[in-house]
Amino acid sequence: MKPDEPAEPGDRRRGGLRRRHRRDNDQRGTTAERGHDAAEYGHDAQHGDSDAQLTRSAHGDSAAFTHLVKTHSSALHGYFARRMPAVSEDLLAETWLQAFAARRTFDPARGSARGWLFGVAHNVLAQHLRRAGRTEPVPGPDVTDPWQVVDQRLDAAAMAPALRRALAELPVEERELLLLISWEQLTPSEAAAVVGIPAGTARSRLHRARGRLRDRLTLPRPAGRNLTATGDLA
């Protein structure tokens, strides 16, 4: 067909079908790309892929850091509320400021983002205590939340006062390891990174701390039953 000759109806239909096919393919490709991006980012958020979020944040992705804040603020606030309830909000805000400033120092080969964030929180708490002239947090009598959690892991509610006394008698580092694992649900390796000791050392001290608790809490009761620790504390 010459250029100046009109196209036959069949040619016009075939041309229109080809253009529509190309357009549909382009739209499907664009939708697939967008869906892949959304699924990839949604996977991180859904499965708590904080390592990837923190790594992306270190490379300039501000949205990834926002996801970190949403994912971990509750746990970090609980960490402070169980130790320094009066200033927990301020300590949480300072933790996020320091974490954002230091985000490029995160190395996933050395531990998880969750452990890294708790390490920042641990340092913020230590800085606050040093400024206050103290060496360790002493929860006030109004802090009931951690004991409600602990009490659920006990053989009897009457064990709670004995547990408080037994924990207070532990060396500071052993107590912190035990509480990071029991209260904050960190792994032994993550807890070790928070307090700055090797994982093997943390496991041996954790074993020793649990043994001390068992020794102190296996006490006779008037009814003839003994108090025993269970769960993460045992």
PDB file of N, CA, C and O in Angstrom, residues 158-192:
ATOM      1  N   ALA A 158       2.843 -14.696  94.945  1.00  0.00           N
ATOM      2  CA  ALA A 158       3.601 -14.356  96.150  1.00  0.00           C
ATOM      3  C   ALA A 158       5.096 -14.295  95.898  1.00  0.00           C
ATOM      4  O   ALA A 158       5.850 -13.798  96.740  1.00  0.00           O
ATOM      5  N   MET A 159       5.540 -14.777  94.752  1.00  0.00           N
ATOM      6  CA  MET A 159       6.971 -14.786  94.450  1.00  0.00           C
ATOM      7  C   MET A 159       7.499 -13.405  94.087  1.00  0.00           C
ATOM      8  O   MET A 159       8.694 -13.158  94.153  1.00  0.00           O
ATOM      9  N   ALA A 160       6.618 -12.487  93.675  1.00  0.00           N
ATOM     10  CA  ALA A 160       7.062 -11.196  93.156  1.00  0.00           C
ATOM     11  C   ALA A 160       7.956 -10.430  94.126  1.00  0.00           C
ATOM     12  O   ALA A 160       9.025  -9.947  93.729  1.00  0.00           O
ATOM     13  N   PRO A 161       7.608 -10.256  95.399  1.00  0.00           N
ATOM     14  CA  PRO A 161       8.505  -9.522  96.303  1.00  0.00           C
ATOM     15  C   PRO A 161       9.874 -10.181  96.437  1.00  0.00           C
ATOM     16  O   PRO A 161      10.902  -9.501  96.456  1.00  0.00           O
ATOM     17  N   ALA A 162       9.895 -11.515  96.512  1.00  0.00           N
ATOM     18  CA  ALA A 162      11.174 -12.217  96.615  1.00  0.00           C
ATOM     19  C   ALA A 162      12.000 -12.026  95.349  1.00  0.00           C
ATOM     20  O   ALA A 162      13.225 -11.893  95.395  1.00  0.00           O
ATOM     21  N   LEU A 163      11.322 -12.005  94.206  1.00  0.00           N
ATOM     22  CA  LEU A 163      12.025 -11.807  92.945  1.00  0.00           C
ATOM     23  C   LEU A 163      12.639 -10.415  92.881  1.00  0.00           C
ATOM     24  O   LEU A 163      13.777 -10.242  92.431  1.00  0.00           O
ATOM     25  N   ARG A 164      11.911  -9.423  93.330  1.00  0.00           N
ATOM     26  CA  ARG A 164      12.451  -8.065  93.337  1.00  0.00           C
ATOM     27  C   ARG A 164      13.729  -8.005  94.159  1.00  0.00           C
ATOM     28  O   ARG A 164      14.728  -7.411  93.754  1.00  0.00           O
ATOM     29  N   ARG A 165      13.688  -8.616  95.341  1.00  0.00           N
ATOM     30  CA  ARG A 165      14.865  -8.587  96.207  1.00  0.00           C
ATOM     31  C   ARG A 165      16.029  -9.354  95.572  1.00  0.00           C
ATOM     32  O   ARG A 165      17.176  -8.908  95.614  1.00  0.00           O
ATOM     33  N   ALA A 166      15.718 -10.507  94.963  1.00  0.00           N
ATOM     34  CA  ALA A 166      16.766 -11.314  94.347  1.00  0.00           C
ATOM     35  C   ALA A 166      17.413 -10.579  93.171  1.00  0.00           C
ATOM     36  O   ALA A 166      18.636 -10.611  93.004  1.00  0.00           O
ATOM     37  N   LEU A 167      16.596  -9.914  92.359  1.00  0.00           N
ATOM     38  CA  LEU A 167      17.146  -9.149  91.240  1.00  0.00           C
ATOM     39  C   LEU A 167      18.023  -8.007  91.739  1.00  0.00           C
ATOM     40  O   LEU A 167      19.073  -7.714  91.157  1.00  0.00           O
ATOM     41  N   ALA A 168      17.592  -7.351  92.803  1.00  0.00           N
ATOM     42  CA  ALA A 168      18.361  -6.220  93.339  1.00  0.00           C
ATOM     43  C   ALA A 168      19.722  -6.663  93.845  1.00  0.00           C
ATOM     44  O   ALA A 168      20.675  -5.872  93.866  1.00  0.00           O
ATOM     45  N   GLU A 169      19.853  -7.932  94.246  1.00  0.00           N
ATOM     46  CA  GLU A 169      21.118  -8.433  94.778  1.00  0.00           C
ATOM     47  C   GLU A 169      22.081  -8.892  93.693  1.00  0.00           C
ATOM     48  O   GLU A 169      23.252  -9.131  93.967  1.00  0.00           O
ATOM     49  N   LEU A 170      21.597  -9.020  92.460  1.00  0.00           N
ATOM     50  CA  LEU A 170      22.474  -9.442  91.369  1.00  0.00           C
ATOM     51  C   LEU A 170      23.437  -8.330  90.990  1.00  0.00           C
ATOM     52  O   LEU A 170      23.105  -7.143  91.100  1.00  0.00           O
ATOM     53  N   PRO A 171      24.637  -8.668  90.502  1.00  0.00           N
ATOM     54  CA  PRO A 171      25.509  -7.641  89.919  1.00  0.00           C
ATOM     55  C   PRO A 171      24.790  -6.908  88.793  1.00  0.00           C
ATOM     56  O   PRO A 171      23.960  -7.492  88.094  1.00  0.00           O
ATOM     57  N   VAL A 172      25.104  -5.642  88.632  1.00  0.00           N
ATOM     58  CA  VAL A 172      24.379  -4.795  87.685  1.00  0.00           C
ATOM     59  C   VAL A 172      24.365  -5.396  86.278  1.00  0.00           C
ATOM     60  O   VAL A 172      23.315  -5.456  85.627  1.00  0.00           O
ATOM     61  N   GLU A 173      25.508  -5.872  85.806  1.00  0.00           N
ATOM     62  CA  GLU A 173      25.584  -6.379  84.436  1.00  0.00           C
ATOM     63  C   GLU A 173      24.752  -7.643  84.265  1.00  0.00           C
ATOM     64  O   GLU A 173      24.057  -7.816  83.257  1.00  0.00           O
ATOM     65  N   GLU A 174      24.791  -8.531  85.259  1.00  0.00           N
ATOM     66  CA  GLU A 174      23.993  -9.751  85.176  1.00  0.00           C
ATOM     67  C   GLU A 174      22.499  -9.423  85.191  1.00  0.00           C
ATOM     68  O   GLU A 174      21.717 -10.024  84.460  1.00  0.00           O
ATOM     69  N   ARG A 175      22.127  -8.478  86.045  1.00  0.00           N
ATOM     70  CA  ARG A 175      20.709  -8.098  86.110  1.00  0.00           C
ATOM     71  C   ARG A 175      20.249  -7.481  84.797  1.00  0.00           C
ATOM     72  O   ARG A 175      19.166  -7.797  84.295  1.00  0.00           O
ATOM     73  N   GLU A 176      21.083  -6.637  84.206  1.00  0.00           N
ATOM     74  CA  GLU A 176      20.704  -6.000  82.950  1.00  0.00           C
ATOM     75  C   GLU A 176      20.565  -7.028  81.832  1.00  0.00           C
ATOM     76  O   GLU A 176      19.634  -6.977  81.032  1.00  0.00           O
ATOM     77  N   LEU A 177      21.473  -7.990  81.763  1.00  0.00           N
ATOM     78  CA  LEU A 177      21.363  -9.050  80.764  1.00  0.00           C
ATOM     79  C   LEU A 177      20.060  -9.820  80.936  1.00  0.00           C
ATOM     80  O   LEU A 177      19.330 -10.076  79.971  1.00  0.00           O
ATOM     81  N   LEU A 178      19.771 -10.185  82.176  1.00  0.00           N
ATOM     82  CA  LEU A 178      18.566 -10.954  82.448  1.00  0.00           C
ATOM     83  C   LEU A 178      17.307 -10.184  82.077  1.00  0.00           C
ATOM     84  O   LEU A 178      16.373 -10.729  81.469  1.00  0.00           O
ATOM     85  N   LEU A 179      17.271  -8.895  82.392  1.00  0.00           N
ATOM     86  CA  LEU A 179      16.079  -8.100  82.120  1.00  0.00           C
ATOM     87  C   LEU A 179      15.946  -7.750  80.641  1.00  0.00           C
ATOM     88  O   LEU A 179      14.829  -7.647  80.126  1.00  0.00           O
ATOM     89  N   LEU A 180      17.074  -7.564  79.955  1.00  0.00           N
ATOM     90  CA  LEU A 180      16.999  -7.328  78.519  1.00  0.00           C
ATOM     91  C   LEU A 180      16.369  -8.518  77.802  1.00  0.00           C
ATOM     92  O   LEU A 180      15.620  -8.362  76.829  1.00  0.00           O
ATOM     93  N   ILE A 181      16.663  -9.712  78.290  1.00  0.00           N
ATOM     94  CA  ILE A 181      16.114 -10.913  77.665  1.00  0.00           C
ATOM     95  C   ILE A 181      14.680 -11.155  78.131  1.00  0.00           C
ATOM     96  O   ILE A 181      13.800 -11.492  77.335  1.00  0.00           O
ATOM     97  N   SER A 182      14.415 -10.958  79.433  1.00  0.00           N
ATOM     98  CA  SER A 182      13.089 -11.239  79.971  1.00  0.00           C
ATOM     99  C   SER A 182      12.091 -10.140  79.658  1.00  0.00           C
ATOM    100  O   SER A 182      10.976 -10.413  79.210  1.00  0.00           O
ATOM    101  N   TRP A 183      12.466  -8.888  79.886  1.00  0.00           N
ATOM    102  CA  TRP A 183      11.559  -7.762  79.679  1.00  0.00           C
ATOM    103  C   TRP A 183      11.488  -7.346  78.230  1.00  0.00           C
ATOM    104  O   TRP A 183      10.419  -7.129  77.676  1.00  0.00           O
ATOM    105  N   GLU A 184      12.670  -7.174  77.622  1.00  0.00           N
ATOM    106  CA  GLU A 184      12.722  -6.582  76.281  1.00  0.00           C
ATOM    107  C   GLU A 184      12.709  -7.623  75.168  1.00  0.00           C
ATOM    108  O   GLU A 184      12.689  -7.273  73.990  1.00  0.00           O
ATOM    109  N   GLN A 185      12.779  -8.905  75.525  1.00  0.00           N
ATOM    110  CA  GLN A 185      12.718  -9.996  74.556  1.00  0.00           C
ATOM    111  C   GLN A 185      13.872  -9.969  73.554  1.00  0.00           C
ATOM    112  O   GLN A 185      13.708 -10.328  72.380  1.00  0.00           O
ATOM    113  N   LEU A 186      15.043  -9.533  73.992  1.00  0.00           N
ATOM    114  CA  LEU A 186      16.227  -9.611  73.140  1.00  0.00           C
ATOM    115  C   LEU A 186      16.815 -11.014  73.220  1.00  0.00           C
ATOM    116  O   LEU A 186      16.597 -11.746  74.185  1.00  0.00           O
ATOM    117  N   THR A 187      17.562 -11.387  72.196  1.00  0.00           N
ATOM    118  CA  THR A 187      18.294 -12.645  72.249  1.00  0.00           C
ATOM    119  C   THR A 187      19.539 -12.443  73.115  1.00  0.00           C
ATOM    120  O   THR A 187      19.967 -11.300  73.341  1.00  0.00           O
ATOM    121  N   PRO A 188      20.155 -13.527  73.614  1.00  0.00           N
ATOM    122  CA  PRO A 188      21.396 -13.369  74.379  1.00  0.00           C
ATOM    123  C   PRO A 188      22.480 -12.608  73.613  1.00  0.00           C
ATOM    124  O   PRO A 188      23.205 -11.795  74.196  1.00  0.00           O
ATOM    125  N   SER A 189      22.588 -12.854  72.304  1.00  0.00           N
ATOM    126  CA  SER A 189      23.593 -12.142  71.508  1.00  0.00           C
ATOM    127  C   SER A 189      23.288 -10.650  71.425  1.00  0.00           C
ATOM    128  O   SER A 189      24.183  -9.816  71.520  1.00  0.00           O
ATOM    129  N   GLU A 190      22.002 -10.313  71.244  1.00  0.00           N
ATOM    130  CA  GLU A 190      21.616  -8.908  71.196  1.00  0.00           C
ATOM    131  C   GLU A 190      21.852  -8.231  72.547  1.00  0.00           C
ATOM    132  O   GLU A 190      22.348  -7.103  72.607  1.00  0.00           O
ATOM    133  N   ALA A 191      21.499  -8.925  73.630  1.00  0.00           N
ATOM    134  CA  ALA A 191      21.718  -8.364  74.965  1.00  0.00           C
ATOM    135  C   ALA A 191      23.203  -8.156  75.227  1.00  0.00           C
ATOM    136  O   ALA A 191      23.606  -7.163  75.842  1.00  0.00           O
ATOM    137  N   ALA A 192      24.028  -9.079  74.765  1.00  0.00           N
ATOM    138  CA  ALA A 192      25.478  -8.937  74.927  1.00  0.00           C
ATOM    139  C   ALA A 192      25.984  -7.690  74.216  1.00  0.00           C
ATOM    140  O   ALA A 192      26.815  -6.942  74.747  1.00  0.00           O
TER     141      ALA A 192
END
